[in-house]
Short mmCIF file of C-alpha atoms in Angstrom, two decimals:
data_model
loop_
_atom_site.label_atom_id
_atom_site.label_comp_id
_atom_site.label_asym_id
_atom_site.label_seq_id
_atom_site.Cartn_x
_atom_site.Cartn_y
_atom_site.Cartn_z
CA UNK A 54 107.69 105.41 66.80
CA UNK A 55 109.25 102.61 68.99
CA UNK A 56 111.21 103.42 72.10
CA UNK A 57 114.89 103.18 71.01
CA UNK A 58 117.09 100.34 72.00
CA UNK A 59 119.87 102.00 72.91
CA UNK A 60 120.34 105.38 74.56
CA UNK A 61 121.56 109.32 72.78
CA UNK A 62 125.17 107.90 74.07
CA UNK A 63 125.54 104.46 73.08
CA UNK A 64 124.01 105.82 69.65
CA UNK A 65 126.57 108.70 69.79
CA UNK A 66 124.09 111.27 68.84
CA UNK A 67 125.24 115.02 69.31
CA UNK A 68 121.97 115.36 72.07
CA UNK A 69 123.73 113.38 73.83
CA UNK A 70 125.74 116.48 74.34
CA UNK A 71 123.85 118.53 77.76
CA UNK A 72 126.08 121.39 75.51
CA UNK A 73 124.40 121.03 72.50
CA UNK A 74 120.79 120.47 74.18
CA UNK A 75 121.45 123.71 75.90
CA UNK A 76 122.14 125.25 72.69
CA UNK A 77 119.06 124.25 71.05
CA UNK A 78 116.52 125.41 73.81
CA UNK A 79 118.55 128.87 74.54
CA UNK A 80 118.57 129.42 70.41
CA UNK A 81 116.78 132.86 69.89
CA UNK A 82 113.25 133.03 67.77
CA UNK A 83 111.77 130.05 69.11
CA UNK A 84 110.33 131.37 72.42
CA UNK A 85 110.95 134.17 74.79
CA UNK A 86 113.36 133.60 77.39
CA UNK A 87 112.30 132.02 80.49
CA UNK A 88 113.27 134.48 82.45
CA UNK A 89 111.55 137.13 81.01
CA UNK A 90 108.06 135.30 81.76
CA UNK A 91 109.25 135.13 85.27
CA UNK A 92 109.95 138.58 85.56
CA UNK A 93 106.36 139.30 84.07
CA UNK A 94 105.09 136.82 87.10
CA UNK A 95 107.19 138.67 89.61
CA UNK A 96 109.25 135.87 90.21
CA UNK A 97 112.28 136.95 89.07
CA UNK A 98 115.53 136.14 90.20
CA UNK A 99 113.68 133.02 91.50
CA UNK A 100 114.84 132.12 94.53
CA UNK A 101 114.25 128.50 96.32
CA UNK A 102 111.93 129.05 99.99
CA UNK A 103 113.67 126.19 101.73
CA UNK A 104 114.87 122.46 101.12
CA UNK A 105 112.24 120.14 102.01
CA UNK A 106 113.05 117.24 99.69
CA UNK A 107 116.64 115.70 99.27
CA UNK A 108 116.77 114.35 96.01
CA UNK A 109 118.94 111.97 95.00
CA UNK A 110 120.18 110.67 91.19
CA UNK A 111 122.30 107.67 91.75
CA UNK A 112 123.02 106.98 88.60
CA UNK A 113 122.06 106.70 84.85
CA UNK A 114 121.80 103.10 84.83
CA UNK A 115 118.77 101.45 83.66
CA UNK A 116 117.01 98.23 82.54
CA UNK A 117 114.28 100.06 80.11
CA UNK A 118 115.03 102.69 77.57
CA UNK A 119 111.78 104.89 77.25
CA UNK A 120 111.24 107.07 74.76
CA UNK A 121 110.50 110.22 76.67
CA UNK A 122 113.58 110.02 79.30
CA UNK A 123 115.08 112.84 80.24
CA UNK A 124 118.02 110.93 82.17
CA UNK A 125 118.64 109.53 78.70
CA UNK A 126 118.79 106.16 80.79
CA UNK A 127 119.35 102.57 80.21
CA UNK A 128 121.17 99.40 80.19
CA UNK A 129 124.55 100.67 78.81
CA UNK A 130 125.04 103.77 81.26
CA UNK A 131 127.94 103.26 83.10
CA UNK A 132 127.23 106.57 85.65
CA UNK A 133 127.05 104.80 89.44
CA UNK A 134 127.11 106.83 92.60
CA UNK A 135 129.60 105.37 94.64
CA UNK A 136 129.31 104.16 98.69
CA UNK A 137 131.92 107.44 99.72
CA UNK A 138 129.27 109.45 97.98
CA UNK A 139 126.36 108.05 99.20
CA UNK A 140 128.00 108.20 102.54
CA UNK A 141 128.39 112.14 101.96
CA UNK A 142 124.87 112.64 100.79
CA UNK A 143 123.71 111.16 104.06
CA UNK A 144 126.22 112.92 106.62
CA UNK A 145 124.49 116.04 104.85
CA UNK A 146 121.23 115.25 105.46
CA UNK A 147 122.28 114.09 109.06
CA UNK A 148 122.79 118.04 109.75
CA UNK A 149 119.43 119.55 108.55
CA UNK A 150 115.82 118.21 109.64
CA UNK A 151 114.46 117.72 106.13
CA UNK A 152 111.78 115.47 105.89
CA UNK A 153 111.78 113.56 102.36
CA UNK A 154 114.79 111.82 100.80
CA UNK A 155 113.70 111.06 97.18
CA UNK A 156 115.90 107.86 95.45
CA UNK A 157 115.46 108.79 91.28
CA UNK A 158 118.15 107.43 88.30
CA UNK A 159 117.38 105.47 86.06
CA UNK A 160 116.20 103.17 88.08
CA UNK A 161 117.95 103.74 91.16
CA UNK A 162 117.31 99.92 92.79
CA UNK A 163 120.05 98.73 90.23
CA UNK A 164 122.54 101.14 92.35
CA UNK A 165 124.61 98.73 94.42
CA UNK A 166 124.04 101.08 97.29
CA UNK A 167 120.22 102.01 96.91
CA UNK A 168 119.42 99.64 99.98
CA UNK A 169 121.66 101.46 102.20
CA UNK A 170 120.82 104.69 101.35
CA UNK A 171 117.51 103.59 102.03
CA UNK A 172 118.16 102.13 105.52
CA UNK A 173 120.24 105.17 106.79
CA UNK A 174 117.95 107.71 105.68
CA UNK A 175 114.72 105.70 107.28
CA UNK A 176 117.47 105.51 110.32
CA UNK A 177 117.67 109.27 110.32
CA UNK A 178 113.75 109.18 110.42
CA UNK A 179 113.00 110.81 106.87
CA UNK A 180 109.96 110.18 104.58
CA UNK A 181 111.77 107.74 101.55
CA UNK A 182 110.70 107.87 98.14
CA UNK A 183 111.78 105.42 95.66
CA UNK A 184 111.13 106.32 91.79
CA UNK A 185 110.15 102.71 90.46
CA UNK A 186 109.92 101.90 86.90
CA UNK A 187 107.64 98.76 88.60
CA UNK A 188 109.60 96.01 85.64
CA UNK A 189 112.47 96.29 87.85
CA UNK A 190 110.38 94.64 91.02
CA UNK A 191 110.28 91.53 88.16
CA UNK A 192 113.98 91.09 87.65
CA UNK A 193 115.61 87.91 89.06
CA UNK A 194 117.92 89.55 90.95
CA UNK A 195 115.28 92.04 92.71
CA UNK A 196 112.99 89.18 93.61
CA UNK A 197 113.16 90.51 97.16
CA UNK A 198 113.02 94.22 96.06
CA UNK A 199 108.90 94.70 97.36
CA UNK A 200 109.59 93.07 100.37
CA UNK A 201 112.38 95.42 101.17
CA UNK A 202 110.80 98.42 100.59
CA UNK A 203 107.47 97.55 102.22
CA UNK A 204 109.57 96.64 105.37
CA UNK A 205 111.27 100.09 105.66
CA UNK A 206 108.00 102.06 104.66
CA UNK A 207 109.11 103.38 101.25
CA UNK A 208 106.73 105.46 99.11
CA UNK A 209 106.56 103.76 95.39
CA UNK A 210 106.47 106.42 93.34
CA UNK A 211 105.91 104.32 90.13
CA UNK A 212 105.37 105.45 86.37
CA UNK A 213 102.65 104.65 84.23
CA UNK A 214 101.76 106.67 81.72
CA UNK A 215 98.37 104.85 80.93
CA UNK A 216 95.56 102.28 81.83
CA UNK A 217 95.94 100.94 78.52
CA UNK A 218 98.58 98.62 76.54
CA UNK A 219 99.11 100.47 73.66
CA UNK A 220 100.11 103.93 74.84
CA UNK A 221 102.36 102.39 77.68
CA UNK A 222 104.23 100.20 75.77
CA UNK A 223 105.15 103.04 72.68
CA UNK A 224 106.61 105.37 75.35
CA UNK A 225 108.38 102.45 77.24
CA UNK A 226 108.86 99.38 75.68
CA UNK A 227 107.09 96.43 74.41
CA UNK A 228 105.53 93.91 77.26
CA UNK A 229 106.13 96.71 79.87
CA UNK A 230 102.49 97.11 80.17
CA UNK A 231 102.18 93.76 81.12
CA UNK A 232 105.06 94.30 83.48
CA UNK A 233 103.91 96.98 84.97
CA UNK A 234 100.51 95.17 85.88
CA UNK A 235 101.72 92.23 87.48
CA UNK A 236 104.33 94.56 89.61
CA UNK A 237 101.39 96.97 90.70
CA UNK A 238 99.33 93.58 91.69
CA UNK A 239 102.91 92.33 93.46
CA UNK A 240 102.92 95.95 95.47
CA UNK A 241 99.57 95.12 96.51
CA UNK A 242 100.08 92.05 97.93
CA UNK A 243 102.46 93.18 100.10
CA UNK A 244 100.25 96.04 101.34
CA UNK A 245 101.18 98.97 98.83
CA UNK A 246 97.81 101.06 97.71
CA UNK A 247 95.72 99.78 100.44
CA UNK A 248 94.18 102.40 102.41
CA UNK A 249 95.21 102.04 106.20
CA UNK A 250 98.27 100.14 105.31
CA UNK A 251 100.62 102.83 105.77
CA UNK A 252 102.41 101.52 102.67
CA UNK A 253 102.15 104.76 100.23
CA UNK A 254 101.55 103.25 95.89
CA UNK A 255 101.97 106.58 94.05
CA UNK A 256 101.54 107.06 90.29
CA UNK A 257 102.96 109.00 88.08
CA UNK A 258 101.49 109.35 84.62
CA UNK A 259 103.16 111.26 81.71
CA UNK A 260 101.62 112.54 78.21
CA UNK A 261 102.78 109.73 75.52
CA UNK A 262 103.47 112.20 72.80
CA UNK A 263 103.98 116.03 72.08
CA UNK A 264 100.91 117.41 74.41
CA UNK A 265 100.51 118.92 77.84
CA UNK A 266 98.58 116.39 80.91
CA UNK A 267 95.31 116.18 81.78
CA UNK A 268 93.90 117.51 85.04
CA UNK A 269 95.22 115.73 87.83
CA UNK A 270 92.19 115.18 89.67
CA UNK A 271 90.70 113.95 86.69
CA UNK A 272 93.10 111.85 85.86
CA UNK A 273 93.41 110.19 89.13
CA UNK A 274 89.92 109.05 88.96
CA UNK A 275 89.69 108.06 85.61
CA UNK A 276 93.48 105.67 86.18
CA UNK A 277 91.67 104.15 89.59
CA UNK A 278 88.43 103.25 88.17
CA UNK A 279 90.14 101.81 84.76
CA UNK A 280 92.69 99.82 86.85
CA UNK A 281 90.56 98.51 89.43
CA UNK A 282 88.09 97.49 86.90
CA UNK A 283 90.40 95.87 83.96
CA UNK A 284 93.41 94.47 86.37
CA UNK A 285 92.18 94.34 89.96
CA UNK A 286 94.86 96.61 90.79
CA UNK A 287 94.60 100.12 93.41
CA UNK A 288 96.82 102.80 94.41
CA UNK A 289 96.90 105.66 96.88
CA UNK A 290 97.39 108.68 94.54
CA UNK A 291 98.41 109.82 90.93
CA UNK A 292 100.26 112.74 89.98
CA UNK A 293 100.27 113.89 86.28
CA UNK A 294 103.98 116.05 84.69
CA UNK A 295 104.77 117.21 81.79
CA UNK A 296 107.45 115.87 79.56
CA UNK A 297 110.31 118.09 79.62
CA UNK A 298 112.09 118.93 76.13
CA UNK A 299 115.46 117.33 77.75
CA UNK A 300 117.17 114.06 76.01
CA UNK A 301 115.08 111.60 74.50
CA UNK A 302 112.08 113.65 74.32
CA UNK A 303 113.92 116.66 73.18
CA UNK A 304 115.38 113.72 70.28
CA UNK A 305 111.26 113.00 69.59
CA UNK A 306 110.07 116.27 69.46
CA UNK A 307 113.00 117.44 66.67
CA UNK A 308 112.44 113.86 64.84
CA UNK A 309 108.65 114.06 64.78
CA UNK A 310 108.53 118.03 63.75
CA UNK A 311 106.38 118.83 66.52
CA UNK A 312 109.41 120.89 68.76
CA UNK A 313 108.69 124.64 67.90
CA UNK A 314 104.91 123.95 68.60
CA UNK A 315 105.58 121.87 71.16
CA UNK A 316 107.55 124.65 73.33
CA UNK A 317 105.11 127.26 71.65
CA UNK A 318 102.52 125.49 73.74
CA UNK A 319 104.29 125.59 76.68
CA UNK A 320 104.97 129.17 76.51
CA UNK A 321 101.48 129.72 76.06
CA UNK A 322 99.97 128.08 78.76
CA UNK A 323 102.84 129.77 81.25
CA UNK A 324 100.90 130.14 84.51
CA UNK A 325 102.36 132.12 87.34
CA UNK A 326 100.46 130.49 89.88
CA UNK A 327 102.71 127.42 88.77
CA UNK A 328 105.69 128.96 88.45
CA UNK A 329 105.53 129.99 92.04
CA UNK A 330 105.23 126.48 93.34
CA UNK A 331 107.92 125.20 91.12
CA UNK A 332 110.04 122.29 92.86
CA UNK A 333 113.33 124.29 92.59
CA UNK A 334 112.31 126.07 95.16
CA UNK A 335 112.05 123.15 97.87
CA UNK A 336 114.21 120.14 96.42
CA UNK A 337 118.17 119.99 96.49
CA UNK A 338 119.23 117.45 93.58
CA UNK A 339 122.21 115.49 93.93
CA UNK A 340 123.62 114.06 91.52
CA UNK A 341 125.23 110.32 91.11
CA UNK A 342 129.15 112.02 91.47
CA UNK A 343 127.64 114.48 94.53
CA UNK A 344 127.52 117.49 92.13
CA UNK A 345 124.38 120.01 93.50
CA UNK A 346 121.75 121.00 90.83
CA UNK A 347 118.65 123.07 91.40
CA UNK A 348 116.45 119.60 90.05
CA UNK A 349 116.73 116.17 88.16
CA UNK A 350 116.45 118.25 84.79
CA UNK A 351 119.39 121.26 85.70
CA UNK A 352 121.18 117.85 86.24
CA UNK A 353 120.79 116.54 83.05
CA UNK A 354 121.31 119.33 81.15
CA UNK A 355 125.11 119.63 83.01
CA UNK A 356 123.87 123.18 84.82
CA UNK A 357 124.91 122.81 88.19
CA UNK A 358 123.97 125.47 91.17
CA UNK A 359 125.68 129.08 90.70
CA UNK A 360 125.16 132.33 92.67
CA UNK A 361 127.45 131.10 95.48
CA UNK A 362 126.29 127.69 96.31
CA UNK A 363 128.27 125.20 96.83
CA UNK A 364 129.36 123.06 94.18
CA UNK A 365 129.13 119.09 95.60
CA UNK A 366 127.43 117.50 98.46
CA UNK A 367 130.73 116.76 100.59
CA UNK A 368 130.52 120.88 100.99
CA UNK A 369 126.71 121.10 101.97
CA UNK A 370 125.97 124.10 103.84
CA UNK A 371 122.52 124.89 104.58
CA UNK A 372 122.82 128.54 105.34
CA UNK A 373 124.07 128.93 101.19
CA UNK A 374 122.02 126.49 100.09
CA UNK A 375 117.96 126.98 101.78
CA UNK A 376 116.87 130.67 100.23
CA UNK A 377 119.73 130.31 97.29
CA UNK A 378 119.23 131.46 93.53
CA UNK A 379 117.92 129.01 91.44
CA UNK A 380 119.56 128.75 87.58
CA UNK A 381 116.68 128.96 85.35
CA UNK A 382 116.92 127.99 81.46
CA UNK A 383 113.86 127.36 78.40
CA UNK A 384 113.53 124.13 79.98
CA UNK A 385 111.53 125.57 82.31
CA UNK A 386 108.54 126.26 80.81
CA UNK A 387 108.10 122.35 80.88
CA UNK A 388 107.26 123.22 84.77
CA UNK A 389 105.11 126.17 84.61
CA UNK A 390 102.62 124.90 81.57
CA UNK A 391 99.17 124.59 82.49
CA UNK A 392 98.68 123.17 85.76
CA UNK A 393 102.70 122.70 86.34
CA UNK A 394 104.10 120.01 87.09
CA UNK A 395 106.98 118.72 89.43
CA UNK A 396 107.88 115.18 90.73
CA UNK A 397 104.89 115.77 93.41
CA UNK A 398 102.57 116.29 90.43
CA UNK A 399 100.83 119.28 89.26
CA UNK A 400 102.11 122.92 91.43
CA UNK A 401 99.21 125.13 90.59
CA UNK A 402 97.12 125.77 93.86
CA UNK B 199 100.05 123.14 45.69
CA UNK B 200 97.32 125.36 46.29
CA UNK B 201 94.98 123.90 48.73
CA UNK B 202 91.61 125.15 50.32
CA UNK B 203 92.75 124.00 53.85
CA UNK B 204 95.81 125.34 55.82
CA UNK B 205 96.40 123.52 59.61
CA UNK B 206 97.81 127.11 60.59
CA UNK B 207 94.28 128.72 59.51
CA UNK B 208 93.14 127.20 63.02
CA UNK B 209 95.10 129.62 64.88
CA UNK B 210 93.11 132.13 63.01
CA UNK B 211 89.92 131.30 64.45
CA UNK B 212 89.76 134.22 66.45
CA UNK B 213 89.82 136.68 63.31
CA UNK B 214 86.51 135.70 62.74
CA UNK B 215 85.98 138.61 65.97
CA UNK B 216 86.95 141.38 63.62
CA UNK B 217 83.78 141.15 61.45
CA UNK B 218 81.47 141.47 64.13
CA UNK B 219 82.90 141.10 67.83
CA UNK B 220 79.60 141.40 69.61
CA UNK B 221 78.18 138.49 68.08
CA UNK B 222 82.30 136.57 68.37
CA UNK B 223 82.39 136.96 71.97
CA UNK B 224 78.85 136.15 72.21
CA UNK B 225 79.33 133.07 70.55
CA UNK B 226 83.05 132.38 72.36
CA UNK B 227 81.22 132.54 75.97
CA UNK B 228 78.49 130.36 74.73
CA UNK B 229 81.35 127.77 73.41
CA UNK B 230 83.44 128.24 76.41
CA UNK B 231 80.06 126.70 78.79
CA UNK B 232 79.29 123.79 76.44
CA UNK B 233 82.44 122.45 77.16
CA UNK B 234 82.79 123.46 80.86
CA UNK B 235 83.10 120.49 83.34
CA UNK B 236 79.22 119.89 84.29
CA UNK B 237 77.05 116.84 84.02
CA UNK B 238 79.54 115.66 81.69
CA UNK B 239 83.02 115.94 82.67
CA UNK B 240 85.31 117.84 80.28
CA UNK B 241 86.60 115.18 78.69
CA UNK B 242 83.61 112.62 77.52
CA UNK B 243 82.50 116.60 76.09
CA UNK B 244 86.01 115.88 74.18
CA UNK B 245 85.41 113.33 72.96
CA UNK B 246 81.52 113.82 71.61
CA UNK B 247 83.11 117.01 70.10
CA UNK B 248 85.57 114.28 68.49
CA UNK B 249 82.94 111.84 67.10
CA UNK B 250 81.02 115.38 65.71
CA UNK B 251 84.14 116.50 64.06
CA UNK B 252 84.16 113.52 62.00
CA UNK B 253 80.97 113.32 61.04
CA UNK B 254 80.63 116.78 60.15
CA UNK B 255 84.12 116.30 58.71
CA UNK B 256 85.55 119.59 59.76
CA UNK B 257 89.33 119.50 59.71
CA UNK B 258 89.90 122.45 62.48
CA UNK B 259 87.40 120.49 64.89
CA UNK B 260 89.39 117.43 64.16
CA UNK B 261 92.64 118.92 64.61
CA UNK B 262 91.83 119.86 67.64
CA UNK B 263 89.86 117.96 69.22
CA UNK B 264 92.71 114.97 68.71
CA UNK B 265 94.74 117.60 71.07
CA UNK B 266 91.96 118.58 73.40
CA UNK B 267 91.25 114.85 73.83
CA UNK B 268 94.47 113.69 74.29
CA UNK B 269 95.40 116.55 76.69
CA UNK B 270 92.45 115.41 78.91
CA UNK B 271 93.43 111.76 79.22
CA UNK B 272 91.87 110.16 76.33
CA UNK B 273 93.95 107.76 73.71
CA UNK B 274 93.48 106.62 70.51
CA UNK B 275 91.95 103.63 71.28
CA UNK B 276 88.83 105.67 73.00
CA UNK B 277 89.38 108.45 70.02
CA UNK B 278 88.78 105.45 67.88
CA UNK B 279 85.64 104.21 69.11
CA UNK B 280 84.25 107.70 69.01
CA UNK B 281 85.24 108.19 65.19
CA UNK B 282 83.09 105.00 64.64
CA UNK B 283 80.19 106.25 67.14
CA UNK B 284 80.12 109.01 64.12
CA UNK B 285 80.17 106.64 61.13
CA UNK B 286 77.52 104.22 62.84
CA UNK B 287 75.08 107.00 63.28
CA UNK B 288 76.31 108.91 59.70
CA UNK B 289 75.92 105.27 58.71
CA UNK B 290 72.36 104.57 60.20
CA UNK B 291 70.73 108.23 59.01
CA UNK B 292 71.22 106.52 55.34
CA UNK B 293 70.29 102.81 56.49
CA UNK B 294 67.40 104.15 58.49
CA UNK B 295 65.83 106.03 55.00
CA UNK B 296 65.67 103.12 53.41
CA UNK B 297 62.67 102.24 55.13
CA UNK B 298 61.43 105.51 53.23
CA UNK B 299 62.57 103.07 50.12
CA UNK B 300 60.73 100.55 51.08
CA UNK B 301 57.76 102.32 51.56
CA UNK B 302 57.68 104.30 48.45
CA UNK B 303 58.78 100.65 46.48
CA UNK B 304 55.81 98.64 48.55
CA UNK B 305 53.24 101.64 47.74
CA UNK B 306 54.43 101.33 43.26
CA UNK B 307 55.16 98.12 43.08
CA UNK B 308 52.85 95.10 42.76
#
């Protein structure tokens, strides 16, 4: 199945509803509720243990459509997060020490305001992540994108679900392969995956299809041997996650029949030790309009923080926000399969 | 249509403990080390397990070993080349008796 052209909402099909999304994952006789499995963990009303990472979606926007997206991302998204909203997320994280600012979207470069964010936060002294889709470091208008980010000391945190062609370019696009090679080999040159350099290459690599990761140490040394040998190409680190039945992948799993075994299999490989390092419980996600969501995936599916948190980054308060209640849904057992997963990677210590 | 084979039979497996568990669990903690990481790492163990399927053409190995393989990093393009690793050496048992052939021909025939 090729990755679609156009996105759930340009297609106007009823997923692209968060609503209607919600409605299939909560629908009784598919799998137990989440929160029941939590409770049998001990881990419920989960609760988050402090914010360490400041996450922020700045919009929808997007120049690839893959298959698995749970942003439901791409070039016709008009979602944008504004400078007076940007300038909000950062007064925010002006009052607390955390350490990490994470910049996701779509691809969050294309946001007319991703540089600044990035300068202000590196001026406040945080750790910067960037989530890359690498083709975007090849557009004309982002010739200068690598240099950028290598001169404030970003971490790429770029996606690759592969070494090979074939598998890369079914989940995201014909020629992105390609793409993707030639940006990894542009990140090196300018320092990124070199050990010393100071200039962190992270990889993230996601199942193409219906089926949990592999084992991220394995997987790490099987994507650096395969790159270095077949494209010349290094990186510091990989991190495997699990595709979460949200959006586009949610639209696969119904269309290819593999859905109810698909979440059966996540229920079944439910591991507590997971489950208690879930990212929930150290990330604050904001979204592009400054709405606060436990993560990137609460955001998506329109379920915004509850239990007495504020509602929008222009009312952060740290004292309601570090040890709040975290709003759990089916979803969630895309996070606590096997040996979890989370935008660091796999949780299970 | 009636069939012999049912995909859902595989989750089944385990029923095979209620004839005789002793010699079930015996045989499930003797399966459970083969594959354990070890001189091989889990997955190249995948992926032999893949090439036997085929060439002892079970369908419950097949179905799932494609998973197990998958799920440890593997893609069809390896999965491939193992499926072939079966059929060369299905392929060569046959080739390889025809020497027998030849013998028995060079032995009759003048």
């Amino acid at each position: 199945m090729a990755p679609p052209r156009k996105s759930l909402r340009a297609r106007g099909s009823a997923l692209a509803s968060a609503r209607e999304q919600v409605r299939l994952l909560d629908a009784p006789g598919v799998v137990p509720r989440f929160e029941a499995a939590l409770g049998g963990a001990g881990l419920q009303p989960l609760a988050a243990t402090g914010i360490t990472v400041f996450q922020i979606n700045v919009g929808r926007l997007c120049n690839q459509t893959c298959r698995h997206c749970h942003v439901d991302a791409g070039p016709d998204r008009p979602e944008s997060m504004t400078r007076a909203t940007a300038e909000a997320c950062m007064a925010a994280l002006a009052r607390t020490a955390i350490p990490t600012v994470d910049i996701t979207g779509g691809a969050p470069e294309l946001n007319p305001n991703f540089r600044w964010l990035v300068e202000e936060a590196r001026r406040l002294g945080r750790h910067v992540m960037d989530r890359c889709n690498l083709s975007v470091l090849l557009l004309p208008a982002q010739k200068d994108l690598g240099v950028f980010l290598a001169s404030h000391r970003v971490e790429v945190v770029a996606s690759l679900p592969s070494f090979a062609a074939a598998p890369t370019d079914a989940q995201r696009g014909e020629g992105v392969f390609a793409r993707s090679i030639e940006a990894l080999r542009l990140l090196n040159g300018l320092g990124y995956g070199h050990d010393g350099s100071g200039l962190v290459l992270t990889l993230v690599t996601n199942p193409v299809g219906a089926f949990l990761p592999p084992a991220q140490a394995a997987q790490e040394a099987l994507f650096r041997d395969r790159l270095r040998r077949d494209h010349g190409v290094g990186f510091h680190r990989l991190h495997t996650i699990t595709n979460m039945p949200i959006s586009r992948f949610l639209e696969f799993l119904l269309e290819s029949g593999n859905y109810e075994t698909y979440m059966r299999r996540l229920v079944d490989a439910f591991n507590p030790g997971a489950a208690a390092g879930v990212m929930c419980r150290y990330t604050l996600s904001v979204g592009w309009d400054g709405r606060l969501y436990d993560c990137d995936f609460n955001q998506m599916l329109d379920l915004p923080l509850d239990h007495g948190a504020p509602a929008h980054v222009g009312d952060f308060d740290p004292a309601r926000l570090d040890r709040r209640r975290i709003v759990t849904g089916n979803h969630c057992y895309g996070c606590t399969a096997g040996a979890g997963s989370s935008c660091g990677g796999a949780t299970a210590r | 249509m009636d069939t012999y084979y049912h995909p859902q039979d595989l989750g089944h497996f385990a029923d095979m403990g209620q004839g005789n568990k002793d010699l079930w669990e015996k045989f499930m903690t003797y399966y459970g080390a083969v594959f354990a990481e070890g001189a091989l790492t889990a997955r190249e163990k995948a992926l032999i397990a893949l090439g036997v399927a085929h060439a002892v053409q079970c369908p419950y190995c097949i179905d799932a070993y494609t998973q197990a393989c998958l799920e440890k990093g593997s893609n069809v393009g390896e999965m491939t080349e193992a499926v072939h690793v079966a059929c060369a050496i299905r392929g060569g048992a046959s080739l390889v008796h025809g020497v027998q052939m030849r013998n028995v021909a060079k032995k009759i025939s003048m």
